[in-house]
Coordinates of C-alpha atoms and ligand atoms in Angstrom, one line a residue:
M1 CA -30.7 -2.5 -5.2
P2 CA -27.2 -2.9 -4.0
A3 CA -26.5 -4.5 -0.6
F4 CA -23.3 -2.6 0.0
Q5 CA -22.6 1.1 0.4
N6 CA -19.1 0.9 -1.0
L7 CA -16.5 -1.4 -2.6
M8 CA -14.6 -1.8 0.6
Q9 CA -17.6 -3.4 2.4
V10 CA -17.5 -6.2 -0.1
F11 CA -13.8 -6.5 -0.1
T12 CA -13.7 -6.8 3.7
L13 CA -15.7 -10.0 3.5
L14 CA -13.3 -11.7 1.1
D15 CA -10.3 -13.7 2.2
K16 CA -8.0 -11.7 -0.2
S17 CA -6.1 -14.8 -1.4
N18 CA -6.7 -14.0 -5.1
C19 CA -7.3 -17.7 -5.6
R20 CA -9.4 -17.1 -8.8
Q21 CA -12.0 -19.8 -8.1
C22 CA -14.6 -17.1 -8.9
N23 CA -13.0 -16.7 -12.4
E24 CA -12.0 -13.1 -11.6
K25 CA -8.3 -12.1 -11.6
T26 CA -8.3 -10.8 -8.1
C27 CA -10.5 -10.5 -5.0
M28 CA -10.7 -6.7 -5.8
A29 CA -12.1 -7.4 -9.3
F30 CA -14.7 -9.8 -7.7
A31 CA -15.6 -7.2 -5.1
A32 CA -16.2 -4.6 -7.9
A33 CA -18.4 -7.1 -9.7
V34 CA -20.5 -7.7 -6.6
F35 CA -20.7 -4.1 -5.7
S36 CA -21.9 -3.2 -9.2
G37 CA -24.5 -6.0 -9.0
R38 CA -23.0 -8.2 -11.8
R39 CA -22.1 -11.1 -9.4
P40 CA -23.7 -12.4 -6.2
L41 CA -21.4 -12.7 -3.2
S42 CA -22.1 -16.4 -3.0
D43 CA -20.0 -16.9 -6.2
C44 CA -16.9 -16.7 -3.9
P45 CA -16.7 -20.2 -2.4
R46 CA -14.5 -18.8 0.4
V47 CA -17.2 -16.6 1.9
P48 CA -19.1 -18.4 4.7
P49 CA -22.5 -19.5 3.2
E50 CA -24.5 -17.8 5.9
I51 CA -22.8 -14.4 5.2
A52 CA -23.1 -14.8 1.4
S53 CA -26.8 -15.8 1.5
R54 CA -27.7 -12.9 3.8
A55 CA -25.9 -10.4 1.5
D56 CA -27.5 -11.9 -1.6
R57 CA -30.9 -11.6 0.0
Q58 CA -30.2 -8.0 0.9
S59 CA -29.4 -7.2 -2.7
H60 CA -33.2 -6.9 -3.1
T61 CA -33.8 -4.7 0.0
Q62 CA -31.3 -1.9 0.6
A63 CA -30.5 -1.3 4.2
S64 CA -29.7 2.2 5.6
P65 CA -26.1 3.1 6.2
P66 CA -26.2 2.5 10.0
D67 CA -27.8 -0.9 9.3
E68 CA -24.9 -1.6 6.9
V69 CA -22.3 -0.9 9.6
E70 CA -24.2 -3.1 12.1
Q71 CA -24.3 -5.8 9.5
Q72 CA -20.6 -5.5 8.8
L73 CA -19.9 -5.8 12.6
A74 CA -22.2 -8.8 12.9
D75 CA -20.4 -10.5 10.0
L76 CA -17.0 -9.9 11.5
R77 CA -18.3 -11.2 14.9
A78 CA -19.6 -14.3 13.2
R79 CA -16.1 -15.0 11.9
L80 CA -14.5 -14.3 15.2
V81 CA -16.2 -17.3 16.8
T82 CA -14.0 -19.6 14.7
V83 CA -10.7 -17.9 15.7
D84 CA -8.3 -19.7 18.0
M85 CA -7.7 -17.0 20.7
A86 CA -4.2 -18.3 21.7
D87 CA -3.1 -18.2 18.0
A88 CA -4.7 -14.8 17.6
A89 CA -2.8 -13.4 20.6
R90 CA 0.5 -14.7 19.1
R91 CA -0.3 -13.2 15.6
T92 CA -1.6 -9.9 16.7
G93 CA 0.8 -9.1 19.6
A94 CA -2.2 -8.8 21.9
E95 CA -2.3 -10.1 25.5
R96 CA -4.6 -13.0 26.4
R97 CA -6.6 -12.9 29.6
G98 CA -9.0 -15.7 30.0
N99 CA -11.2 -15.8 26.9
R100 CA -10.4 -12.2 26.1
L101 CA -7.7 -10.6 23.9
I102 CA -6.4 -7.3 25.1
V103 CA -5.4 -5.2 22.1
K104 CA -3.5 -2.0 22.8
I105 CA -4.9 0.9 20.8
M106 CA -2.8 4.0 21.0
G107 CA -1.8 3.0 24.5
K108 CA -5.3 2.1 25.7
D109 CA -6.7 -1.3 26.4
F110 CA -9.3 -2.6 24.1
A111 CA -10.6 -6.1 25.1
V112 CA -12.5 -8.5 22.8
D113 CA -13.9 -11.8 23.7
A114 CA -14.5 -14.9 21.5
N115 CA -17.9 -13.6 20.5
G116 CA -16.6 -10.2 19.4
K117 CA -18.0 -8.4 22.5
I118 CA -16.0 -5.3 23.3
Y119 CA -14.8 -4.2 26.7
T120 CA -13.0 -0.8 26.8
D121 CA -12.8 2.6 28.5
I122 CA -12.4 4.3 25.1
H123 CA -15.4 5.1 23.0
A124 CA -15.9 1.9 20.9
N125 CA -17.5 3.4 17.8
P126 CA -17.6 1.3 14.6
W127 CA -14.6 3.2 13.1
V128 CA -12.5 1.7 15.8
T129 CA -14.2 -1.7 16.3
I130 CA -14.3 -2.7 12.6
P131 CA -10.5 -2.3 12.1
V132 CA -9.7 -4.1 15.4
L133 CA -11.9 -7.1 14.5
N134 CA -10.4 -7.2 11.0
Y135 CA -6.9 -7.1 12.6
I136 CA -7.7 -10.1 14.8
L137 CA -9.1 -12.0 11.9
H138 CA -6.4 -11.3 9.3
C139 CA -3.1 -10.4 11.1
K140 CA -0.4 -12.8 10.0
G141 CA 2.0 -11.8 12.7
A142 CA 4.6 -10.3 10.3
P143 CA 7.3 -8.5 12.3
V144 CA 7.5 -4.8 12.0
Q145 CA 10.4 -4.0 9.5
D146 CA 11.1 -0.4 10.7
Q147 CA 10.7 0.8 7.1
W148 CA 8.2 3.6 6.5
V149 CA 6.4 3.6 3.1
P150 CA 3.4 5.5 1.7
L151 CA 0.2 3.5 1.1
R152 CA 0.8 3.4 -2.7
E153 CA 4.0 1.4 -2.1
L154 CA 2.3 -1.4 -0.1
P155 CA 1.7 -4.4 -2.4
S156 CA -2.0 -3.6 -3.1
G157 CA -1.7 0.1 -2.4
G158 CA -1.9 1.1 -6.1
D159 CA -5.6 0.4 -6.2
W160 CA -6.3 2.4 -3.0
Y161 CA -4.0 5.4 -2.7
R162 CA -6.1 8.0 -4.5
L163 CA -9.1 7.2 -2.4
F164 CA -7.0 7.1 0.7
G165 CA -5.6 10.5 -0.2
Q166 CA -9.1 11.9 -0.6
R167 CA -10.7 10.3 2.4
C168 CA -7.8 10.4 4.9
E169 CA -4.8 12.5 4.2
K170 CA -6.6 15.5 2.7
P171 CA -9.2 15.9 5.5
M172 CA -6.5 15.2 8.1
K173 CA -4.4 18.0 6.6
K174 CA -7.3 20.4 6.8
I175 CA -7.8 19.6 10.5
A176 CA -4.0 20.2 11.1
D177 CA -4.2 23.5 9.2
V178 CA -6.9 25.0 11.5
Y179 CA -6.1 23.1 14.7
P180 CA -2.4 23.2 15.4
E181 CA -2.8 21.7 18.8
L182 CA -3.8 18.4 17.1
F183 CA -0.3 17.1 17.4
S184 CA 0.3 17.9 21.0
D185 CA -3.1 16.4 21.8
L186 CA -2.0 13.2 20.0
V187 CA 1.0 13.1 22.3
D188 CA -0.9 13.8 25.5
I189 CA -4.0 11.7 24.8
F190 CA -2.9 8.9 22.4
N191 CA 0.7 8.3 23.4
G192 CA 2.0 9.8 20.1
Q193 CA 5.8 9.8 19.9
P194 CA 7.4 12.8 18.1
V195 CA 10.3 11.6 15.9
G196 CA 12.9 13.7 14.2
G197 CA 14.4 13.6 10.8
Q198 CA 11.5 12.0 8.9
F199 CA 11.1 13.2 5.4
Q200 CA 12.1 16.8 6.5
A201 CA 8.7 17.2 8.0
D202 CA 7.9 20.1 10.4
V203 CA 6.0 17.6 12.6
A204 CA 6.6 13.8 12.5
L205 CA 4.7 11.7 15.0
V206 CA 4.3 7.9 15.4
L207 CA 1.0 6.5 16.6
R208 CA 0.3 2.8 17.4
P209 CA -3.3 2.3 16.5
L210 CA -2.8 -1.5 16.6
P211 CA 0.2 -3.4 18.1
R212 CA 1.7 -4.4 14.7
I213 CA 0.5 -1.4 12.7
P214 CA 2.6 1.7 13.6
L215 CA 1.6 4.8 11.7
L216 CA 3.8 7.8 10.9
I217 CA 2.1 11.2 10.4
C218 CA 4.2 13.8 8.7
Y219 CA 3.0 17.4 8.4
W220 CA 4.7 20.2 6.4
Q221 CA 3.5 23.7 7.2
A222 CA 2.7 26.2 4.5
E223 CA 5.5 28.5 3.6
D224 CA 6.8 30.7 0.7
G225 CA 3.6 30.3 -1.3
M226 CA 3.6 26.5 -0.9
E227 CA 0.6 24.8 0.5
S228 CA 0.8 22.8 3.7
N229 CA 0.9 19.0 3.2
L230 CA 0.2 15.9 5.3
N231 CA 1.1 12.3 4.5
L232 CA 0.7 9.1 6.3
F233 CA 3.3 6.3 6.2
F234 CA 2.9 2.7 7.2
D235 CA 5.5 0.1 8.1
A236 CA 6.4 -2.1 5.0
S237 CA 4.8 -5.1 6.9
A238 CA 1.4 -3.4 7.3
E239 CA -0.5 -5.2 4.6
A240 CA 0.4 -8.6 5.8
N241 CA -1.0 -7.7 9.2
L242 CA -4.2 -5.9 8.3
G243 CA -4.9 -6.2 4.6
I244 CA -5.3 -3.2 2.4
S245 CA -9.0 -2.6 3.0
G246 CA -8.4 -2.9 6.8
I247 CA -5.6 -0.3 6.5
Y248 CA -8.0 2.0 4.6
A249 CA -10.7 1.5 7.2
L250 CA -8.2 2.3 9.9
G251 CA -7.1 5.5 8.2
T252 CA -10.7 6.7 7.8
G253 CA -11.5 5.7 11.4
I254 CA -8.5 7.8 12.7
T255 CA -9.5 10.7 10.5
R256 CA -13.0 10.6 12.0
M257 CA -11.5 10.5 15.5
F258 CA -9.4 13.6 14.7
E259 CA -12.5 15.4 13.4
K260 CA -14.2 14.7 16.7
L261 CA -11.2 15.9 18.6
A262 CA -11.2 19.2 16.6
Q263 CA -15.0 19.6 17.2
R264 CA -14.5 19.3 20.9
H265 CA -12.2 22.4 20.6
G266 CA -15.0 24.2 18.7
I267 CA -13.4 23.7 15.3
G268 CA -15.1 22.2 12.2
Ligands
LIG301 S1 -12.9 -16.9 -5.2 FE1 -13.1 -15.5 -3.5 S2 -11.1 -15.6 -2.5 FE2 -10.8 -16.5 -4.6 S3 -10.3 -14.7 -5.9 FE3 -12.5 -14.9 -6.0 S4 -13.2 -13.5 -4.4 FE4 -11.0 -13.9 -4.0

């Protein structure tokens, strides 16, 4: 029985260096081999042994989805213990207070200590927590380039953009179609900044879900028989600071958040 619910859960555990020590061409190819049960995770020498052996043991006893999420969080926390917090603050653009990092998430404080314990006023569900912990672990501190690109134009985006379109952009468009106040709520609640002249969109809004990961949402209303459309754009530096699987997880997390927001208004 597989230990993972999806490919991304395996990929998140890899260091994404494409070093080929596992004899696969890329970390993504290795993740696919693990997910399909053809290879054990312990074949990657760069995965900490305690994480690899736990995953390999679980390949014989499938956990329920909530257990999988908890396991993923536990693995990320185990890695966080080894992180130099001063260096992490420099890389991530977070503030350091004592043994905590204060990461600004859409204008709100989200504090993490060296054990991965979370302190925040916002609802810290796994859709938020997993991308934040990934960001602290993997952010390389690349400066924002002020150049918006779709996911498919990020270095590894070609493998992910179809899934991203299905799981993020399409459901987000559906929410915007039936809940037009979405964008004004994003301004009021999440510090969204309306910007003009972006890709001739009817609505263009910048969010800052993580300090070095700005996100541009563009929405085109339906008109003249043309369907509405919604696309997300990232800064060209995004993959260096979160990794492609982290960007995907962030996108799905934000989509879930918008769904909850719409439900609070009795929609969906
Ligand atoms: S050995 Fe690990 S880090 Fe190197 S390519 Fe394979 S999966 Fe990626």
